[in-house]
Every structure is written in C-alpha cells, then in structure tokens.
C-alpha cells in the first residue's frame, strides 16, 4: 500500500485581535467535486475522532479556512509538489488573512495519497503533524482535497478563532472578571486608558499597581493580579482597553488595569 508523503510541519502561534465571527458550515468548499467533498468530510470526521480519543474538543469546519486550504491545494497540484509555500505564493499567515481568517494560532498539514484513511494515518504517525491535529488550542479547521490521477492532494489548515469584541465589550468582560474576584470595578475609565500611551501622565489617585498586558483570552487575568487579589492587596480597579498592538501580522488585545 502506497504511503503518503506528508510535508514538513508548519505551525505558527501569535496573539490575534478578535474579529467578527464568521458563519460556520460543515460543508467543504463548493469548488470541490463530490468525491473531493466526501474525502474532506471523511478527514474531518477522522480528525475529530482522533481528538475525541485524546479528550480534546472537536474542531468545526470553517469556510474561510477551507477557502485558504483549497487555493493552496490547487497550487500544489499545479506544481506537482507538496509544500507549505510554493514559489510566488504568500506564506500561511498571509494566505489565511487574505481568505478572511482572523485567529491566534494557525497550523497546516499537507499530504497526498489514494485515500483519506491513508492521509490521516500518516499524519497521526508523524509526530509534528500529529501535534497539529491534536493541538488543544485550535477550534477550527479548513480541509481541502484536490483529486488528480488517482491521488488525493490534501491540505488541512487549523486555527484558533477568537470572538469579536469592541473595546467597551473588552473592558466590560475584564471588569466582570475582576468583580468576580471581589473587587469594586469601574470599566471604561479614562484614568486607565490614559496609561495606553507610551509616556502617560500619572493620574490621581495613584494606583498601587498598573497592569498593562496583551492577550487573546479575556477570561484570564495576569498571575500578578490574581496573586495580589488573593493576598488582599487590592480592593478596587478601573479597566481600559487600548488600541491593539501588531505582532508579526497579528494583533493582540491591549488591556490596562489600575489596581487600588
């Protein structure tokens, strides 16, 4: 039985600014024919079975990720090569952004083989590809198949999608979290946002701690803040959301918390 030839692992992890949620669908890209759609569906099912066996949540099929995967699969077939970046092609980050994907983590598996089962088997027996497939951080996938001369060329693009939140919504979520820890909190305070600047003017009263941090998960507070609250050091707080910060093409929430 012919084995697949999975390409080298490509995983990219950055912080990302949440953007509006995209409509989800379990249906692969409409440009695939019936055989290709069926093979992609089989790979999605196998992926989630493998994740379930490890106690991981399933990934859902995302149209924008599938579009990015489909375009790359076509390029691979045209070039006759398995690669994560072909000559004249943007890298993975740019490809998913151009397709409209906004996320905090992206990773890609590619392979070719006669059947979806062989492709999934090879990915699961290749440590770097298995790590992509079983990454607990990812929650979305785009799987594209292109069939040529009895071979299935497969691209599996994973991502960690994040919710869409305006700056007031960011502030409210962090404020709610702080209140759950027993603090009196005022969100959207000008004193907090004044510390967004690189050279802020001190605001009165002076806080005991100024915590500015970048994150894509507003459900978690920095450890220093949690430790101070647990020790009874702080009683109240104000929260501000700053302009996002660009990091290698992705953008992170920037939050300021003043603790008193």
mmCIF file of C-alpha atoms in Angstrom:
data_model
loop_
_atom_site.group_PDB
_atom_site.id
_atom_site.type_symbol
_atom_site.label_atom_id
_atom_site.label_comp_id
_atom_site.label_asym_id
_atom_site.label_seq_id
_atom_site.Cartn_x
_atom_site.Cartn_y
_atom_site.Cartn_z
ATOM 1 C CA UNK A 1 0.000 0.000 0.000
ATOM 2 C CA UNK A 2 1.383 3.330 -1.032
ATOM 3 C CA UNK A 3 2.202 5.601 1.872
ATOM 4 C CA UNK A 4 1.558 9.303 1.898
ATOM 5 C CA UNK A 5 4.298 11.910 1.849
ATOM 6 C CA UNK A 6 3.339 14.496 4.443
ATOM 7 C CA UNK A 7 5.271 17.713 4.137
ATOM 8 C CA UNK A 8 7.208 19.291 6.952
ATOM 9 C CA UNK A 9 5.250 20.682 9.845
ATOM 10 C CA UNK A 10 4.234 24.310 9.768
ATOM 11 C CA UNK A 11 2.828 25.790 12.950
ATOM 12 C CA UNK A 12 2.583 29.494 13.703
ATOM 13 C CA UNK A 13 1.415 30.884 17.000
ATOM 14 C CA UNK A 14 0.766 34.576 17.570
ATOM 15 C CA UNK A 15 -1.646 36.732 19.510
ATOM 16 C CA UNK A 16 -4.598 37.946 17.489
ATOM 17 C CA UNK A 17 -7.310 40.541 17.740
ATOM 18 C CA UNK A 18 -10.802 39.010 17.648
ATOM 19 C CA UNK A 19 -12.797 39.927 14.570
ATOM 20 C CA UNK A 20 -16.454 39.350 13.727
ATOM 21 C CA UNK A 21 -17.385 35.707 13.922
ATOM 22 C CA UNK A 22 -17.658 34.024 10.556
ATOM 23 C CA UNK A 23 -20.545 31.817 9.567
ATOM 24 C CA UNK A 24 -19.680 28.192 10.137
ATOM 25 C CA UNK A 25 -20.527 25.248 7.939
ATOM 26 C CA UNK A 26 -19.681 21.572 7.909
ATOM 27 C CA UNK A 27 -19.758 21.667 4.101
ATOM 28 C CA UNK A 28 -16.339 21.861 2.399
ATOM 29 C CA UNK A 29 -15.656 24.397 -0.327
ATOM 30 C CA UNK A 30 -18.210 24.305 -3.134
ATOM 31 C CA UNK A 31 -15.474 24.141 -5.807
ATOM 32 C CA UNK A 32 -14.658 20.582 -4.786
ATOM 33 C CA UNK A 33 -16.423 17.836 -6.688
ATOM 34 C CA UNK A 34 -18.483 15.157 -4.967
ATOM 35 C CA UNK A 35 -15.544 12.787 -4.485
ATOM 36 C CA UNK A 36 -13.362 15.562 -3.073
ATOM 37 C CA UNK A 37 -16.092 16.797 -0.746
ATOM 38 C CA UNK A 38 -16.664 13.270 0.530
ATOM 39 C CA UNK A 39 -12.933 12.777 1.143
ATOM 40 C CA UNK A 40 -12.706 16.091 3.005
ATOM 41 C CA UNK A 41 -15.696 15.131 5.154
ATOM 42 C CA UNK A 42 -14.024 11.798 5.941
ATOM 43 C CA UNK A 43 -10.856 13.608 7.020
ATOM 44 C CA UNK A 44 -12.849 15.967 9.240
ATOM 45 C CA UNK A 45 -14.596 13.029 10.869
ATOM 46 C CA UNK A 46 -11.286 11.189 11.388
ATOM 47 C CA UNK A 47 -9.696 14.326 12.835
ATOM 48 C CA UNK A 48 -12.431 14.765 15.411
ATOM 49 C CA UNK A 49 -12.409 11.071 16.276
ATOM 50 C CA UNK A 50 -8.671 11.315 16.931
ATOM 51 C CA UNK A 51 -9.173 14.425 19.047
ATOM 52 C CA UNK A 52 -12.022 12.822 20.985
ATOM 53 C CA UNK A 53 -9.845 9.798 21.767
ATOM 54 C CA UNK A 54 -7.415 12.187 23.476
ATOM 55 C CA UNK A 55 -10.131 14.005 25.411
ATOM 56 C CA UNK A 56 -9.974 17.080 23.147
ATOM 57 C CA UNK A 57 -12.848 19.177 21.869
ATOM 58 C CA UNK A 58 -13.751 18.776 18.183
ATOM 59 C CA UNK A 59 -12.819 21.357 15.568
ATOM 60 C CA UNK A 60 -15.507 22.823 13.356
ATOM 61 C CA UNK A 61 -15.229 23.337 9.618
ATOM 62 C CA UNK A 62 -14.722 26.981 8.668
ATOM 63 C CA UNK A 63 -15.479 28.258 5.171
ATOM 64 C CA UNK A 64 -12.690 30.852 5.112
ATOM 65 C CA UNK A 65 -10.072 28.339 6.271
ATOM 66 C CA UNK A 66 -11.362 25.857 3.697
ATOM 67 C CA UNK A 67 -11.017 28.522 1.013
ATOM 68 C CA UNK A 68 -7.366 29.100 2.003
ATOM 69 C CA UNK A 69 -6.716 25.351 2.041
ATOM 70 C CA UNK A 70 -8.436 24.876 -1.329
ATOM 71 C CA UNK A 71 -6.353 27.520 -3.060
ATOM 72 C CA UNK A 72 -3.139 26.054 -1.668
ATOM 73 C CA UNK A 73 -4.139 22.517 -2.677
ATOM 74 C CA UNK A 74 -4.697 23.680 -6.244
ATOM 75 C CA UNK A 75 -1.273 25.294 -6.294
ATOM 76 C CA UNK A 76 0.324 22.058 -5.074
ATOM 77 C CA UNK A 77 -1.375 20.047 -7.799
ATOM 78 C CA UNK A 78 -0.328 22.546 -10.466
ATOM 79 C CA UNK A 79 3.299 22.479 -9.294
ATOM 80 C CA UNK A 80 3.420 18.747 -8.570
ATOM 81 C CA UNK A 81 4.980 19.500 -5.165
ATOM 82 C CA UNK A 82 3.991 19.141 -1.530
ATOM 83 C CA UNK A 83 4.969 22.332 0.232
ATOM 84 C CA UNK A 84 3.690 24.930 2.699
ATOM 85 C CA UNK A 85 4.813 27.776 0.436
ATOM 86 C CA UNK A 86 5.312 27.458 -3.280
ATOM 87 C CA UNK A 87 7.245 29.927 -5.477
ATOM 88 C CA UNK A 88 5.326 33.178 -5.823
ATOM 89 C CA UNK A 89 2.846 32.191 -3.119
ATOM 90 C CA UNK A 90 2.317 34.098 0.170
ATOM 91 C CA UNK A 91 3.109 32.320 3.415
ATOM 92 C CA UNK A 92 0.423 30.662 5.515
ATOM 93 C CA UNK A 93 -0.303 33.714 7.670
ATOM 94 C CA UNK A 94 -0.934 35.916 4.648
ATOM 95 C CA UNK A 95 -2.987 33.227 2.890
ATOM 96 C CA UNK A 96 -5.399 32.787 5.764
ATOM 97 C CA UNK A 97 -5.669 36.545 6.265
ATOM 98 C CA UNK A 98 -6.441 37.056 2.583
ATOM 99 C CA UNK A 99 -9.206 34.456 2.910
ATOM 100 C CA UNK A 100 -10.694 36.454 5.788
ATOM 101 C CA UNK A 101 -9.466 34.307 8.668
ATOM 102 C CA UNK A 102 -8.600 36.082 11.937
ATOM 103 C CA UNK A 103 -7.091 33.921 14.627
ATOM 104 C CA UNK A 104 -4.418 33.499 17.270
ATOM 105 C CA UNK A 105 -2.879 30.230 16.063
ATOM 106 C CA UNK A 106 -2.512 28.705 12.616
ATOM 107 C CA UNK A 107 -1.042 25.381 11.572
ATOM 108 C CA UNK A 108 -1.032 23.377 8.382
ATOM 109 C CA UNK A 109 -0.713 19.738 7.328
ATOM 110 C CA UNK A 110 -0.345 18.697 3.684
ATOM 111 C CA UNK A 111 -0.110 15.269 2.077
ATOM 112 C CA UNK A 112 -1.081 13.165 -0.920
ATOM 113 C CA UNK A 113 -2.335 9.578 -1.004
ATOM 114 C CA UNK A 114 -5.036 7.489 -2.681
ATOM 115 C CA UNK A 115 -7.475 7.559 0.272
ATOM 116 C CA UNK A 116 -8.429 9.827 3.190
ATOM 117 C CA UNK A 117 -7.679 6.986 5.595
ATOM 118 C CA UNK A 118 -4.077 6.757 4.428
ATOM 119 C CA UNK A 119 -3.633 10.509 4.706
ATOM 120 C CA UNK A 120 -4.991 10.614 8.256
ATOM 121 C CA UNK A 121 -2.956 7.556 9.247
ATOM 122 C CA UNK A 122 0.285 9.126 8.044
ATOM 123 C CA UNK A 123 -0.483 12.414 9.772
ATOM 124 C CA UNK A 124 -1.202 10.609 13.029
ATOM 125 C CA UNK A 125 2.047 8.637 12.776
ATOM 126 C CA UNK A 126 4.152 11.715 12.063
ATOM 127 C CA UNK A 127 4.895 13.492 15.389
ATOM 128 C CA UNK A 128 4.780 17.073 14.075
ATOM 129 C CA UNK A 129 1.611 16.502 12.032
ATOM 130 C CA UNK A 130 0.005 14.648 14.926
ATOM 131 C CA UNK A 131 0.836 17.626 17.160
ATOM 132 C CA UNK A 132 -1.032 19.929 14.769
ATOM 133 C CA UNK A 133 -4.029 17.643 14.580
ATOM 134 C CA UNK A 134 -4.191 17.185 18.369
ATOM 135 C CA UNK A 135 -3.369 20.763 19.329
ATOM 136 C CA UNK A 136 -5.781 21.631 22.184
ATOM 137 C CA UNK A 137 -5.659 25.330 21.282
ATOM 138 C CA UNK A 138 -7.242 25.070 17.841
ATOM 139 C CA UNK A 139 -11.014 25.134 17.387
ATOM 140 C CA UNK A 140 -11.473 25.448 13.602
ATOM 141 C CA UNK A 141 -10.199 23.697 10.503
ATOM 142 C CA UNK A 142 -10.405 24.009 6.750
ATOM 143 C CA UNK A 143 -9.846 20.790 4.806
ATOM 144 C CA UNK A 144 -9.493 20.812 1.039
ATOM 145 C CA UNK A 145 -8.968 17.899 -1.343
ATOM 146 C CA UNK A 146 -7.953 18.013 -4.987
ATOM 147 C CA UNK A 147 -8.071 14.722 -6.895
ATOM 148 C CA UNK A 148 -5.580 14.116 -9.701
ATOM 149 C CA UNK A 149 -4.653 10.822 -11.413
ATOM 150 C CA UNK A 150 -5.862 8.644 -8.551
ATOM 151 C CA UNK A 151 -4.201 10.744 -5.858
ATOM 152 C CA UNK A 152 -5.844 12.964 -3.265
ATOM 153 C CA UNK A 153 -3.883 16.116 -2.527
ATOM 154 C CA UNK A 154 -4.938 17.252 0.932
ATOM 155 C CA UNK A 155 -4.464 20.485 2.859
ATOM 156 C CA UNK A 156 -5.566 20.760 6.469
ATOM 157 C CA UNK A 157 -5.442 24.311 7.867
ATOM 158 C CA UNK A 158 -6.077 24.695 11.610
ATOM 159 C CA UNK A 159 -6.754 27.891 13.546
ATOM 160 C CA UNK A 160 -7.773 29.179 16.941
ATOM 161 C CA UNK A 161 -10.632 31.566 16.281
ATOM 162 C CA UNK A 162 -11.399 34.237 18.841
ATOM 163 C CA UNK A 163 -14.649 36.116 19.471
ATOM 164 C CA UNK A 164 -15.432 39.585 18.202
ATOM 165 C CA UNK A 165 -15.357 42.240 20.930
ATOM 166 C CA UNK A 166 -15.386 46.022 20.723
ATOM 167 C CA UNK A 167 -13.242 47.994 23.145
ATOM 168 C CA UNK A 168 -16.192 48.643 25.513
ATOM 169 C CA UNK A 169 -17.007 44.939 25.391
ATOM 170 C CA UNK A 170 -13.395 44.075 26.212
ATOM 171 C CA UNK A 171 -13.479 46.433 29.189
ATOM 172 C CA UNK A 172 -16.774 45.011 30.424
ATOM 173 C CA UNK A 173 -15.516 41.440 30.229
ATOM 174 C CA UNK A 174 -12.333 42.193 32.176
ATOM 175 C CA UNK A 175 -14.301 44.259 34.707
ATOM 176 C CA UNK A 176 -16.746 41.403 35.234
ATOM 177 C CA UNK A 177 -13.870 39.014 35.815
ATOM 178 C CA UNK A 178 -12.291 41.338 38.390
ATOM 179 C CA UNK A 179 -15.639 41.775 40.139
ATOM 180 C CA UNK A 180 -15.952 38.011 40.375
ATOM 181 C CA UNK A 181 -12.708 38.132 42.350
ATOM 182 C CA UNK A 182 -14.267 40.529 44.825
ATOM 183 C CA UNK A 183 -13.063 43.917 43.561
ATOM 184 C CA UNK A 184 -15.102 47.087 43.076
ATOM 185 C CA UNK A 185 -14.610 47.810 39.405
ATOM 186 C CA UNK A 186 -15.298 50.652 37.010
ATOM 187 C CA UNK A 187 -14.835 49.719 33.324
ATOM 188 C CA UNK A 188 -14.078 52.148 30.533
ATOM 189 C CA UNK A 189 -12.352 54.651 32.820
ATOM 190 C CA UNK A 190 -10.300 57.478 31.285
ATOM 191 C CA UNK A 191 -7.696 57.040 34.018
ATOM 192 C CA UNK A 192 -6.987 53.559 32.709
ATOM 193 C CA UNK A 193 -6.931 54.435 29.012
ATOM 194 C CA UNK A 194 -4.566 57.337 29.722
ATOM 195 C CA UNK A 195 -1.970 54.674 30.502
ATOM 196 C CA UNK A 196 -2.266 53.288 26.974
ATOM 197 C CA UNK A 197 0.283 55.882 25.855
ATOM 198 C CA UNK A 198 3.974 55.067 25.869
ATOM 199 C CA UNK A 199 4.629 58.085 28.117
ATOM 200 C CA UNK A 200 1.440 58.507 30.168
ATOM 201 C CA UNK A 201 0.723 61.296 32.598
ATOM 202 C CA UNK A 202 0.165 59.959 36.128
ATOM 203 C CA UNK A 203 -3.467 60.116 37.178
ATOM 204 C CA UNK A 204 -4.725 60.837 40.690
ATOM 205 C CA UNK A 205 -5.197 58.960 42.858
ATOM 206 C CA UNK A 206 -2.105 56.926 42.037
ATOM 207 C CA UNK A 207 -2.832 53.200 41.696
ATOM 208 C CA UNK A 208 -0.899 50.642 43.676
ATOM 209 C CA UNK A 209 -0.346 48.648 40.502
ATOM 210 C CA UNK A 210 -0.587 49.498 36.806
ATOM 211 C CA UNK A 211 -1.002 46.306 34.823
ATOM 212 C CA UNK A 212 -0.864 46.542 31.050
ATOM 213 C CA UNK A 213 -0.995 43.268 29.172
ATOM 214 C CA UNK A 214 -1.717 41.747 25.777
ATOM 215 C CA UNK A 215 -3.958 38.738 25.399
ATOM 216 C CA UNK A 216 -6.440 36.962 23.163
ATOM 217 C CA UNK A 217 -8.209 35.334 26.098
ATOM 218 C CA UNK A 218 -10.011 37.873 28.266
ATOM 219 C CA UNK A 219 -11.238 35.091 30.530
ATOM 220 C CA UNK A 220 -7.863 35.017 32.273
ATOM 221 C CA UNK A 221 -6.182 37.626 34.470
ATOM 222 C CA UNK A 222 -2.398 38.003 34.720
ATOM 223 C CA UNK A 223 -0.953 35.938 37.559
ATOM 224 C CA UNK A 224 0.370 39.021 39.365
ATOM 225 C CA UNK A 225 -3.132 40.473 39.506
ATOM 226 C CA UNK A 226 -4.661 37.232 40.768
ATOM 227 C CA UNK A 227 -1.962 36.840 43.395
ATOM 228 C CA UNK A 228 -2.430 40.410 44.633
ATOM 229 C CA UNK A 229 -6.190 39.985 44.872
ATOM 230 C CA UNK A 230 -5.780 36.699 46.751
ATOM 231 C CA UNK A 231 -3.393 38.407 49.210
ATOM 232 C CA UNK A 232 -5.889 41.204 49.827
ATOM 233 C CA UNK A 233 -3.539 43.825 48.368
ATOM 234 C CA UNK A 234 -6.189 45.407 46.121
ATOM 235 C CA UNK A 235 -9.768 46.457 46.813
ATOM 236 C CA UNK A 236 -10.846 48.231 43.633
ATOM 237 C CA UNK A 237 -9.894 48.606 39.993
ATOM 238 C CA UNK A 238 -10.573 50.514 36.798
ATOM 239 C CA UNK A 239 -10.246 48.974 33.362
ATOM 240 C CA UNK A 240 -9.372 50.357 29.941
ATOM 241 C CA UNK A 241 -8.886 48.837 26.502
ATOM 242 C CA UNK A 242 -6.117 50.312 24.351
ATOM 243 C CA UNK A 243 -5.568 50.204 20.621
ATOM 244 C CA UNK A 244 -4.451 46.750 19.514
ATOM 245 C CA UNK A 245 -0.752 46.038 19.127
ATOM 246 C CA UNK A 246 0.612 44.470 15.957
ATOM 247 C CA UNK A 247 2.763 41.376 16.406
ATOM 248 C CA UNK A 248 4.112 39.758 13.251
ATOM 249 C CA UNK A 249 0.969 40.402 11.246
ATOM 250 C CA UNK A 250 -1.418 39.550 14.059
ATOM 251 C CA UNK A 251 -2.847 41.910 16.621
ATOM 252 C CA UNK A 252 -3.416 41.454 20.348
ATOM 253 C CA UNK A 253 -5.912 42.963 22.745
ATOM 254 C CA UNK A 254 -4.134 45.517 24.910
ATOM 255 C CA UNK A 255 -5.686 45.925 28.353
ATOM 256 C CA UNK A 256 -4.819 48.308 31.182
ATOM 257 C CA UNK A 257 -5.968 47.586 34.744
ATOM 258 C CA UNK A 258 -5.321 50.072 37.541
ATOM 259 C CA UNK A 259 -5.493 48.454 40.966
ATOM 260 C CA UNK A 260 -6.081 50.371 44.200
#
